[in-house]
Coordinates of C-alpha atoms in Angstrom, one line a residue:
M3 CA 0.2 -0.1 0.0
K4 CA 1.2 3.0 -1.1
K5 CA 2.1 5.9 1.9
I6 CA 1.0 9.6 1.8
H7 CA 2.8 11.8 2.7
L8 CA 1.7 14.9 5.3
N9 CA 3.1 17.1 1.9
D10 CA 1.4 15.3 -1.5
I11 CA -1.4 16.8 0.1
R12 CA -2.9 20.3 -1.4
I13 CA -3.3 22.6 0.8
R14 CA -6.7 22.9 0.4
N15 CA -7.7 19.6 1.3
K16 CA -4.9 20.5 5.1
L17 CA -7.6 23.3 5.7
L18 CA -10.4 21.0 5.6
L19 CA -9.0 18.6 7.3
I20 CA -7.5 21.0 9.4
Y21 CA -10.9 21.6 8.9
M22 CA -12.5 18.1 10.4
F23 CA -10.3 17.2 13.8
S24 CA -10.0 21.1 14.3
V25 CA -14.0 22.2 15.1
F26 CA -16.5 20.3 12.8
L27 CA -15.3 16.8 15.1
P28 CA -15.0 17.7 19.1
I29 CA -18.0 20.2 18.3
V30 CA -20.9 17.4 17.4
L31 CA -18.0 15.3 19.9
T32 CA -18.9 18.0 22.3
N33 CA -22.9 17.9 21.5
V34 CA -23.5 14.8 21.3
I35 CA -21.9 14.1 25.1
F36 CA -23.9 17.0 26.1
Y37 CA -26.4 16.1 24.9
N38 CA -25.9 12.4 26.8
V39 CA -24.6 13.7 30.3
T40 CA -27.6 15.7 30.2
S41 CA -30.1 13.5 29.6
E42 CA -29.0 11.4 30.9
N43 CA -29.2 13.4 34.3
V44 CA -32.4 14.5 33.7
R45 CA -33.6 10.6 33.4
T46 CA -31.8 10.2 36.8
Q47 CA -33.9 13.3 38.7
K48 CA -37.0 11.9 36.7
I49 CA -37.5 9.1 37.7
H50 CA -35.9 10.5 41.5
D51 CA -38.7 12.6 41.8
N52 CA -41.6 10.0 39.8
E53 CA -40.7 8.2 43.3
L54 CA -41.6 10.5 45.5
A55 CA -44.6 11.2 44.2
L56 CA -45.3 7.7 43.6
R57 CA -44.6 6.5 47.1
Q58 CA -47.4 9.4 48.2
V59 CA -49.3 7.7 46.5
A60 CA -48.7 4.7 48.0
N61 CA -48.9 6.7 51.3
S62 CA -51.0 8.7 50.7
F63 CA -53.6 5.8 50.6
K64 CA -52.7 3.4 52.5
Q65 CA -53.2 5.9 54.7
G66 CA -56.8 6.5 53.6
V67 CA -57.6 2.5 54.7
E68 CA -55.5 2.3 57.3
D69 CA -58.5 6.0 58.5
A70 CA -61.4 3.2 57.6
V71 CA -59.2 0.9 59.2
G72 CA -59.7 2.8 62.6
I73 CA -63.3 3.1 62.7
A74 CA -63.9 -1.3 61.6
S75 CA -61.5 -2.4 65.0
V76 CA -63.3 0.3 66.8
L77 CA -67.1 -0.7 65.8
Y78 CA -65.9 -4.7 66.8
A79 CA -64.9 -3.6 69.4
D80 CA -67.9 -1.6 70.4
A81 CA -70.1 -3.7 72.5
F82 CA -73.3 -1.8 71.7
V83 CA -72.6 -2.6 68.3
Y84 CA -73.0 -6.2 68.8
Q85 CA -76.1 -5.4 71.7
L86 CA -78.0 -3.3 68.7
L87 CA -77.3 -7.0 66.5
D88 CA -78.0 -9.8 68.2
T89 CA -81.2 -8.6 70.0
T90 CA -84.0 -10.7 69.3
Y91 CA -86.8 -7.4 68.5
E92 CA -90.5 -7.3 69.8
S93 CA -91.4 -5.2 67.0
P94 CA -89.2 -2.9 64.5
V95 CA -90.6 -0.4 66.7
D96 CA -88.0 -1.4 69.3
F97 CA -85.4 -2.4 66.7
I98 CA -86.2 1.5 66.0
L99 CA -85.5 3.1 70.0
A100 CA -82.9 1.1 70.7
Y101 CA -80.8 2.1 68.4
N102 CA -81.3 5.9 68.5
N103 CA -81.1 5.2 72.3
N104 CA -77.2 4.2 71.0
F105 CA -75.7 3.7 67.8
R106 CA -77.6 7.0 66.0
D107 CA -74.7 8.3 64.8
I108 CA -73.1 5.7 63.7
N109 CA -71.4 8.3 60.2
K110 CA -69.9 10.8 62.5
Y111 CA -67.3 9.6 61.4
T112 CA -67.5 10.1 57.8
P113 CA -66.6 14.2 58.4
V114 CA -63.7 13.3 60.5
Y115 CA -61.9 11.1 57.9
S116 CA -62.1 12.9 54.0
S117 CA -60.7 9.2 52.2
I118 CA -64.2 7.2 54.6
R119 CA -68.2 7.8 52.7
S120 CA -70.0 5.9 54.3
I121 CA -70.1 3.4 57.9
Y122 CA -72.7 0.6 56.6
L123 CA -73.5 -2.7 58.3
Y124 CA -74.5 -5.9 58.3
T125 CA -76.7 -8.9 60.1
D126 CA -78.7 -11.5 59.6
N127 CA -81.0 -10.7 62.8
P128 CA -84.7 -10.9 60.8
T129 CA -86.4 -9.0 63.9
V130 CA -83.4 -5.8 62.3
I131 CA -85.0 -3.0 59.6
T132 CA -82.8 -1.9 56.4
A133 CA -82.2 1.7 58.4
G134 CA -79.5 3.9 59.2
G135 CA -76.5 1.9 57.2
V136 CA -78.1 -1.2 58.5
F137 CA -78.4 -4.2 55.9
A138 CA -80.0 -7.5 56.3
I139 CA -77.9 -10.4 54.7
D140 CA -80.1 -11.7 52.3
D141 CA -79.1 -14.0 49.5
L142 CA -78.2 -10.6 47.1
V143 CA -76.0 -10.2 49.9
K144 CA -74.6 -12.8 49.4
E145 CA -73.9 -13.3 46.4
S146 CA -72.3 -10.1 45.8
H147 CA -68.9 -10.2 45.2
W148 CA -67.3 -8.6 48.1
Y149 CA -68.8 -10.5 50.9
Q150 CA -68.2 -14.1 48.5
S151 CA -64.8 -12.2 47.9
T152 CA -63.7 -11.9 52.4
L153 CA -66.8 -13.1 54.9
E154 CA -66.4 -16.3 52.9
T155 CA -62.9 -16.7 53.4
R156 CA -62.7 -17.1 57.4
K157 CA -60.5 -13.6 57.7
K158 CA -59.9 -12.7 60.9
Y159 CA -58.3 -9.1 59.4
P160 CA -60.1 -7.1 57.9
V161 CA -59.8 -6.8 54.2
V162 CA -59.6 -4.7 51.1
T163 CA -61.5 -5.1 47.7
R164 CA -64.0 -3.8 45.5
S165 CA -67.3 -3.9 45.7
A166 CA -70.7 -2.9 44.0
A167 CA -71.7 0.4 42.9
E168 CA -74.3 2.0 41.8
N169 CA -74.2 1.9 38.2
G170 CA -72.8 -1.4 38.6
D171 CA -69.5 -0.8 37.6
L172 CA -66.7 -3.3 40.1
S173 CA -65.0 0.4 41.4
Q174 CA -66.1 1.0 44.7
F175 CA -64.0 0.1 47.0
V176 CA -64.2 -1.4 50.8
V177 CA -63.2 -2.0 54.0
V178 CA -65.4 -4.9 55.7
R179 CA -64.4 -6.5 58.7
A180 CA -66.4 -9.6 60.1
L181 CA -68.1 -8.5 63.8
D182 CA -67.0 -11.8 65.6
S183 CA -65.7 -11.1 69.4
S184 CA -68.4 -11.9 70.9
D185 CA -68.7 -16.3 71.4
T186 CA -72.0 -15.8 72.5
S187 CA -73.1 -14.1 69.0
S188 CA -76.2 -16.3 67.4
H189 CA -76.4 -13.7 64.2
E190 CA -73.9 -12.9 61.7
K191 CA -72.6 -9.7 62.5
V192 CA -70.8 -7.5 59.2
I193 CA -69.2 -3.8 59.0
M194 CA -68.4 -2.5 55.1
I195 CA -66.5 0.9 55.9
N196 CA -66.6 2.2 51.6
L197 CA -63.7 4.7 50.8
N198 CA -65.0 8.6 49.6
D199 CA -64.6 8.0 45.7
R200 CA -63.5 11.2 45.1
F201 CA -60.9 10.6 47.9
I202 CA -59.5 7.7 45.3
H203 CA -59.2 9.3 41.8
Q204 CA -57.7 12.0 43.1
L205 CA -55.9 10.4 45.4
F206 CA -54.0 9.0 42.1
A207 CA -53.9 10.7 39.8
N208 CA -51.5 12.4 40.7
E209 CA -50.1 15.2 38.7
T210 CA -46.5 15.2 39.5
F211 CA -46.9 11.7 38.7
E212 CA -45.0 11.0 34.8
G213 CA -47.2 7.7 33.7
D214 CA -49.6 5.5 34.5
I215 CA -49.7 4.6 37.9
Y216 CA -51.3 1.2 38.7
L217 CA -53.5 -0.5 41.7
L218 CA -52.8 -4.8 41.6
N219 CA -53.9 -7.3 44.0
E220 CA -52.2 -9.6 45.8
E221 CA -52.9 -12.2 42.9
N222 CA -51.3 -9.1 40.6
N223 CA -54.7 -8.0 39.3
I224 CA -55.7 -5.2 39.3
E225 CA -57.8 -3.5 40.8
Y226 CA -57.6 0.5 39.6
T227 CA -55.0 2.5 37.5
T228 CA -54.6 5.7 35.7
N229 CA -54.9 3.9 31.9
E230 CA -57.8 5.0 30.9
S231 CA -58.2 2.3 28.1
V232 CA -57.7 -1.0 31.3
P233 CA -61.2 -1.6 31.2
W234 CA -60.6 -2.4 35.6
Q235 CA -63.6 -0.9 36.9
S236 CA -66.0 -4.3 35.0
E237 CA -63.2 -6.9 34.9
Y238 CA -60.3 -8.0 37.4
I239 CA -57.8 -7.4 34.6
A240 CA -54.1 -9.0 35.1
F241 CA -51.0 -6.9 34.6
D242 CA -48.7 -9.1 32.7
T243 CA -51.9 -9.3 30.3
I244 CA -51.4 -4.6 29.6
S245 CA -48.6 -3.4 27.1
I246 CA -46.2 -1.9 28.7
P247 CA -44.1 0.4 26.2
N248 CA -40.5 -0.1 24.9
H249 CA -37.8 1.0 27.0
A250 CA -40.4 2.4 29.7
T251 CA -39.6 2.1 33.2
V252 CA -41.6 0.3 36.1
L253 CA -41.1 2.1 39.6
E254 CA -42.9 -0.4 43.1
E255 CA -43.9 0.1 46.1
S256 CA -45.4 -2.9 47.6
Y257 CA -47.6 -2.5 51.2
P258 CA -46.6 -5.0 54.4
V259 CA -49.7 -4.4 55.9
Q260 CA -51.9 -7.9 57.0
Y261 CA -55.1 -6.3 54.6
I262 CA -53.1 -5.3 51.9
D263 CA -50.4 -7.8 52.2
D264 CA -48.9 -8.1 48.6
W265 CA -50.7 -5.7 47.8
K266 CA -48.3 -3.0 45.8
V267 CA -48.8 0.6 43.8
V268 CA -46.5 0.1 40.7
G269 CA -45.6 3.4 38.3
V270 CA -44.9 3.1 33.8
M271 CA -43.5 5.9 33.0
P272 CA -42.4 6.1 29.6
E273 CA -39.1 7.4 27.9
D274 CA -40.7 9.3 25.7
Q275 CA -42.3 11.2 29.2
L276 CA -38.6 10.6 30.7
L277 CA -36.9 12.9 28.2
A278 CA -39.5 14.7 26.9
E279 CA -38.4 18.2 28.7
V280 CA -34.9 17.6 27.4
R281 CA -36.5 17.3 23.8
K282 CA -37.7 20.5 24.3
S283 CA -33.9 21.8 25.0
I284 CA -32.8 19.6 20.9
P285 CA -33.9 23.0 19.2
S286 CA -31.2 25.1 21.0
I287 CA -28.5 22.2 20.9
L288 CA -28.9 22.3 16.9
Y289 CA -29.0 26.6 16.6
L290 CA -26.1 26.1 18.6
A291 CA -23.8 23.9 17.4
L292 CA -25.7 25.0 14.1
W293 CA -24.4 28.8 15.5
N294 CA -20.6 26.9 15.6
F295 CA -20.8 25.3 12.8
V296 CA -21.8 28.5 10.3
I297 CA -19.4 31.0 12.1
P298 CA -16.2 28.7 12.0
T299 CA -16.7 27.4 8.2
L300 CA -17.4 30.8 6.9
F301 CA -14.1 32.1 8.4
I302 CA -11.9 29.0 7.7
V303 CA -14.0 28.5 4.4
Y304 CA -12.4 32.6 3.2
I305 CA -8.9 31.8 4.5
A306 CA -8.8 29.1 2.7
G307 CA -10.3 30.0 -0.5
N308 CA -8.8 32.9 -0.6
I309 CA -4.7 30.5 -0.5
H310 CA -6.7 28.2 -2.4
F311 CA -7.3 30.4 -5.1
R312 CA -3.7 32.7 -4.9
L313 CA -1.9 29.9 -4.6
N314 CA -3.9 27.4 -8.6
T315 CA -3.6 31.5 -9.7
I316 CA -0.2 30.4 -9.5
V317 CA 0.7 26.9 -10.5
K318 CA -1.7 28.4 -14.0
K319 CA 1.3 30.7 -15.2
M320 CA 3.9 28.3 -14.0
R321 CA 2.1 25.5 -16.1
Q322 CA 1.5 28.4 -19.1
V323 CA 4.9 29.1 -19.0
K324 CA 5.8 25.8 -20.1
N325 CA 4.2 27.5 -23.6
Q326 CA 5.7 29.6 -23.8
N327 CA 2.8 31.4 -22.3
F328 CA 4.5 34.3 -20.0
E329 CA 1.5 36.3 -19.2
L330 CA 2.7 38.5 -15.1
I331 CA 0.3 38.0 -12.9
P332 CA -2.2 40.5 -11.7
G333 CA -2.5 42.6 -8.8
K334 CA -1.3 44.0 -5.9
P335 CA 2.9 42.7 -4.6
Y336 CA 0.9 41.4 -1.2
K337 CA 3.8 40.9 1.4
D338 CA 2.7 38.0 2.7
E339 CA 4.4 34.9 1.6
I340 CA 2.6 34.0 -1.8
G341 CA 3.0 37.3 -2.0
V342 CA 6.8 37.4 -2.6
L343 CA 6.0 33.7 -4.4
T344 CA 3.4 36.1 -7.2
T345 CA 6.1 39.2 -7.8
E346 CA 9.7 36.9 -7.9
F347 CA 6.8 35.0 -10.4
N348 CA 6.1 37.3 -12.6
R349 CA 10.1 38.9 -11.7
M350 CA 11.4 35.5 -13.9
S351 CA 8.7 35.7 -16.7
K352 CA 10.1 38.7 -17.7
K353 CA 13.0 38.0 -17.3
I354 CA 12.5 34.0 -19.2
K355 CA 10.6 35.9 -21.5
D356 CA 13.1 39.0 -22.7
L357 CA 15.6 36.3 -23.8
I358 CA 13.4 34.4 -25.5
N359 CA 12.1 37.8 -27.5
D360 CA 16.1 38.1 -28.1
V361 CA 16.5 34.6 -29.1
Y362 CA 14.7 32.4 -30.4
I363 CA 12.1 34.5 -32.0
A364 CA 14.3 36.2 -35.0
R365 CA 15.8 32.3 -35.8
I366 CA 12.1 31.5 -36.3
Q367 CA 10.8 33.7 -38.0
K368 CA 13.5 32.8 -40.0
K369 CA 12.4 29.3 -39.8
D370 CA 9.2 30.2 -40.9
L371 CA 10.1 32.4 -43.5
Q372 CA 11.1 29.6 -45.0
I373 CA 8.7 27.4 -45.1
Q374 CA 6.7 29.5 -46.5
N375 CA 8.3 30.5 -49.3
K376 CA 8.1 26.7 -49.8
E377 CA 3.8 26.2 -49.2
T378 CA 3.8 29.2 -51.6
Q379 CA 6.1 27.2 -54.4
L380 CA 3.7 24.2 -53.6
K381 CA 0.1 26.3 -54.5
A382 CA 1.3 27.6 -57.5
L383 CA 2.6 24.4 -59.0
Q384 CA -0.6 22.7 -58.1
S385 CA -3.0 26.5 -59.3
Q386 CA -1.4 24.9 -63.1
I387 CA -3.5 21.9 -63.1
N388 CA -6.2 23.2 -64.2
P389 CA -9.7 21.0 -63.8
H390 CA -11.3 22.2 -66.7
F391 CA -9.1 20.2 -68.4
L392 CA -10.5 17.4 -66.8
F393 CA -14.4 18.1 -68.2
N394 CA -13.0 19.5 -71.2
V395 CA -11.2 15.2 -72.2
L396 CA -14.8 14.1 -70.6
E397 CA -16.9 16.4 -73.3
T398 CA -14.3 15.3 -75.8
I399 CA -15.2 12.1 -75.2
R400 CA -18.3 12.4 -75.0
M401 CA -18.6 14.2 -78.4
R402 CA -16.9 11.5 -79.2
S403 CA -19.3 8.8 -78.6
L404 CA -22.3 10.6 -80.4
L405 CA -20.5 10.9 -83.4
K406 CA -19.8 6.7 -82.8
K407 CA -23.3 6.7 -82.7
E408 CA -23.2 5.3 -78.6
D409 CA -25.7 7.6 -76.9
E410 CA -25.9 5.5 -74.2
T411 CA -22.0 6.2 -73.8
A412 CA -22.2 9.6 -73.5
E413 CA -25.1 10.0 -71.3
I414 CA -23.7 8.5 -69.1
I415 CA -20.0 10.8 -69.4
R416 CA -22.4 13.9 -69.1
N417 CA -23.1 12.9 -65.6
M418 CA -20.4 11.6 -64.5
A419 CA -18.7 14.8 -65.5
Q420 CA -22.2 16.8 -64.0
L421 CA -20.8 15.3 -60.4
L422 CA -17.4 15.5 -60.5
R423 CA -18.2 19.7 -61.5
N424 CA -20.6 19.8 -58.5
S425 CA -18.0 17.7 -56.2
I426 CA -15.2 19.3 -57.4
T427 CA -16.2 23.5 -57.9
W428 CA -18.1 23.6 -55.0
D429 CA -19.7 27.1 -54.3
K430 CA -22.0 27.6 -52.6
D431 CA -23.5 25.5 -49.3
F432 CA -27.3 25.8 -50.8
V433 CA -29.1 23.7 -53.2
T434 CA -32.9 23.8 -55.0
A435 CA -33.8 21.1 -54.1
K436 CA -34.8 20.6 -58.5
E437 CA -31.4 20.7 -58.2
E438 CA -30.4 18.2 -55.4
V439 CA -32.9 16.1 -57.5
Q440 CA -31.2 17.0 -60.9
L441 CA -27.4 15.5 -59.2
I442 CA -29.4 12.3 -57.6
Q443 CA -30.6 11.1 -61.2
A444 CA -27.9 11.8 -62.6
F445 CA -25.5 9.4 -60.0
L446 CA -28.5 6.2 -60.8
E447 CA -28.6 6.8 -63.9
I448 CA -24.6 6.2 -63.7
Q449 CA -25.4 3.1 -61.6
K450 CA -28.8 1.4 -63.9
Y451 CA -25.7 1.5 -66.5
R452 CA -23.6 -0.2 -64.2
F453 CA -26.7 -2.2 -62.8
A454 CA -28.9 -3.3 -66.5
D455 CA -32.4 -4.1 -66.1
K456 CA -30.6 -5.4 -61.9
M457 CA -31.8 -1.5 -60.5
Q458 CA -35.0 0.9 -61.3
Y459 CA -36.1 3.7 -59.0
S460 CA -38.0 6.6 -58.8
I461 CA -37.8 10.5 -57.8
Q462 CA -41.6 11.9 -56.4
L463 CA -40.7 15.5 -56.1
S464 CA -43.6 18.0 -55.5
E465 CA -44.0 21.8 -57.3
V466 CA -44.0 22.9 -53.9
A467 CA -40.0 21.9 -52.7
E468 CA -38.8 22.3 -55.7
H469 CA -37.7 25.7 -55.2
V470 CA -36.7 25.2 -51.4
L471 CA -33.2 25.6 -50.4
I472 CA -31.0 22.7 -48.2
P473 CA -27.7 22.4 -48.1
N474 CA -25.7 20.9 -50.7
M475 CA -25.4 17.3 -51.4
T476 CA -27.8 15.9 -48.4
I477 CA -30.3 13.8 -50.1
I478 CA -26.7 11.6 -52.2
P479 CA -24.8 9.6 -49.5
F480 CA -28.6 7.6 -49.0
I481 CA -28.5 7.0 -52.3
E482 CA -25.5 5.9 -53.0
N483 CA -25.6 4.4 -49.5
A484 CA -29.0 2.2 -51.1
S485 CA -27.3 1.7 -54.9
I486 CA -23.6 0.4 -53.2
H487 CA -25.1 -1.3 -49.7
G488 CA -28.4 -2.5 -49.6
I489 CA -29.0 -3.0 -54.0
E490 CA -25.6 -4.1 -55.5
P491 CA -26.0 -7.5 -53.7
L492 CA -28.6 -8.7 -54.1
K493 CA -29.7 -10.7 -57.0
T494 CA -33.2 -10.9 -57.9
T495 CA -34.4 -6.5 -58.8
G496 CA -34.0 -3.3 -56.6
K497 CA -35.4 -0.9 -56.6
I498 CA -34.7 2.7 -55.0
N499 CA -38.4 4.7 -54.6
M500 CA -37.2 9.1 -53.3
K501 CA -40.5 11.0 -52.3
I502 CA -39.6 15.0 -52.1
E503 CA -42.5 16.6 -50.5
M504 CA -43.6 19.7 -48.2
D505 CA -45.2 19.1 -44.4
N506 CA -46.2 22.7 -43.2
N507 CA -42.7 24.9 -42.5
H508 CA -40.1 21.2 -43.2
L509 CA -39.3 19.6 -46.2
I510 CA -40.2 16.1 -45.7
C511 CA -37.3 13.4 -48.4
M512 CA -37.6 9.9 -47.5
V513 CA -35.7 7.1 -48.7
E514 CA -36.3 3.3 -49.3
D515 CA -35.5 0.5 -50.5
N516 CA -35.5 -3.0 -51.1
G517 CA -32.2 -4.4 -50.5
I518 CA -30.3 -6.8 -48.2
G519 CA -30.9 -3.7 -44.6
M520 CA -27.8 -4.1 -42.1
E521 CA -27.7 -6.3 -39.0
Q522 CA -27.9 -4.9 -35.7
G523 CA -24.7 -4.1 -34.9
M524 CA -24.0 -2.3 -38.2
Y525 CA -27.1 0.2 -37.8
N526 CA -26.3 0.5 -33.9
E527 CA -22.1 2.0 -35.2
I528 CA -23.6 3.8 -37.8
V529 CA -26.2 5.9 -35.2
D530 CA -23.5 5.6 -32.4
S531 CA -21.1 7.4 -35.1
F532 CA -23.1 10.5 -35.0
K533 CA -22.2 11.1 -31.1
E534 CA -17.9 10.3 -31.9
N535 CA -16.4 13.6 -33.7
E536 CA -14.3 11.2 -35.9
I537 CA -14.8 8.2 -38.0
T538 CA -13.8 5.9 -40.6
G539 CA -15.6 3.1 -43.2
E540 CA -19.4 2.6 -44.8
S541 CA -20.5 5.5 -43.1
I542 CA -18.5 8.7 -43.3
G543 CA -20.9 9.7 -45.6
I544 CA -24.1 9.9 -43.3
R545 CA -21.4 10.9 -40.5
N546 CA -20.5 13.7 -42.8
V547 CA -24.7 14.9 -43.7
Y548 CA -24.9 14.4 -39.9
Q549 CA -23.3 16.9 -39.2
R550 CA -23.3 19.2 -41.1
L551 CA -27.3 19.9 -40.7
K552 CA -25.7 20.1 -37.2
M553 CA -24.3 22.2 -38.0
Y554 CA -27.2 24.8 -39.8
Y555 CA -30.3 23.4 -37.8
Q556 CA -28.6 22.1 -34.4
D557 CA -31.6 20.7 -32.4
D558 CA -34.6 21.3 -35.2
F559 CA -34.3 18.4 -37.7
E560 CA -35.3 14.9 -37.1
L561 CA -32.9 11.6 -39.4
K562 CA -34.2 8.5 -38.6
I563 CA -32.7 5.4 -39.9
E564 CA -35.3 2.3 -40.4
T565 CA -34.2 -1.6 -41.4
A566 CA -34.2 -4.7 -40.9
Q567 CA -31.5 -8.0 -42.0
G568 CA -33.4 -8.4 -45.5
Q569 CA -36.2 -6.4 -44.9
G570 CA -34.4 -3.0 -46.8
T571 CA -33.8 0.3 -45.5
T572 CA -36.0 3.5 -45.1
V573 CA -34.5 6.7 -44.0
Y574 CA -36.7 10.1 -43.2
L575 CA -34.9 14.0 -43.2
K576 CA -37.0 16.6 -42.1
I577 CA -35.4 19.7 -42.1
P578 CA -36.6 23.6 -41.1
V579 CA -37.4 25.5 -44.5
N580 CA -37.4 29.2 -43.4
V581 CA -35.1 29.9 -42.7
Q582 CA -33.0 28.8 -46.1
T583 CA -36.6 30.8 -47.6
L584 CA -35.7 34.1 -46.6
G585 CA -32.7 33.6 -48.0
T586 CA -30.6 34.2 -45.1
V587 CA -27.5 31.4 -45.5
Q588 CA -25.9 31.1 -49.3

């Protein structure tokens, strides 16, 4: 592997390397590291803040439950409650009197604790009537969720569960405890304390926690959640079935108390919410980074451009010296290193130019004069050969053929003389379509004389197109190719048809033959030759026509060749006539 030396690198590229390693990469790395460190710090702080918020939610719920448990414990140990619910009453009036005398203020705790909405007593004593928060344990109660999930287990401590609300959903949190402290009791008694729905909602709707909060029971089922997409009120849903966002942070707070043992509060914080504040600052970071890029970049580009331009100017002038171009570098003689180099180069160029003018120019001029003299002598000798001599010889042969009654030979010689005169004495670039057709007819007559009955041709020239000017010898190369390369190899009679007509402001010429056609490779070679600067071979005539049309009309003409091997060839030419008809091209 070739080792790259620092001195082999262009100064502009060196400046780009300085910019890359001194400006671009440090700024990019600094901003990336700053963003990552800031994001991690913010994420850590957010997690800590949300842990505190979640702990506050868990403690508040625990406090609300403990308030209800405390009231249940007080009533559990109250002898008046047992007496009220166990006594057999002679009439409802007796129960009402006993209730008013001993336990009318059963809901006196409700105003004291905001977490408690109401207190209910249940008994299967048939002499107790439903009134003032006292209810009978009937079949409907025994079928309820709170009764089956608590009392049937016969737990000796309060149980937290959910009861059906007025709308039928299991959204009402209750604390239930069996009143069974008395061994002499003959009736089943239950106390149920309903927690305040508003208290529960405000408790979990903690605005400082950035995510969803889930209250899970000992079976990991959802008892409450702030996630509105989870229908926790209508059924018990396992937390494991909930879709947790990718890269989300999950926090937990457990309860070690007996009545909500193994319950826990879980907080789910999506990564987007944790980094929302950081991502809000991304535009500011990008603007700052862009500003840090733009100013140094503009300054470095300006300095690099100045150095590169001045050095490049010196290099160009030095390369011109080898072609004997000693043009001086314009501008003020600046005092930096490049300015000193420019001044010394100008001094050197001027001195070399003076030396060459003094020593070599005279010799070169002398040799050029000798060459010009020889060329003049050669042209003088060539001019002595008059092309008209050839025409006179052909005319003599033609007249001799007429005297010998060889009319066909005389006509062929006349046609050949016409073709020769047109090719040698090319005095104008444009001819009329009629003149071009006359030249084509002369050529075809010669070919017909050569091939005898093997070749036939037809020419159609509309009267409107006769006087339209077209580039000289534009069509005849296609006639020549059709005759020599298309008809000559045929073993049968060949036909060449040419048609010239007008179409609006365009001249349309179509030349077709029934010759052998062209192979695809030959066709591609001819089409590709239009794009080449030089070409040799059989298609040089077509190439010459295409280049002349390109020079006269640019892209305002159309030349198409359709051919297939064994099926003949058709040439389609379309050129504008407005330029020529105006007589502006000679």
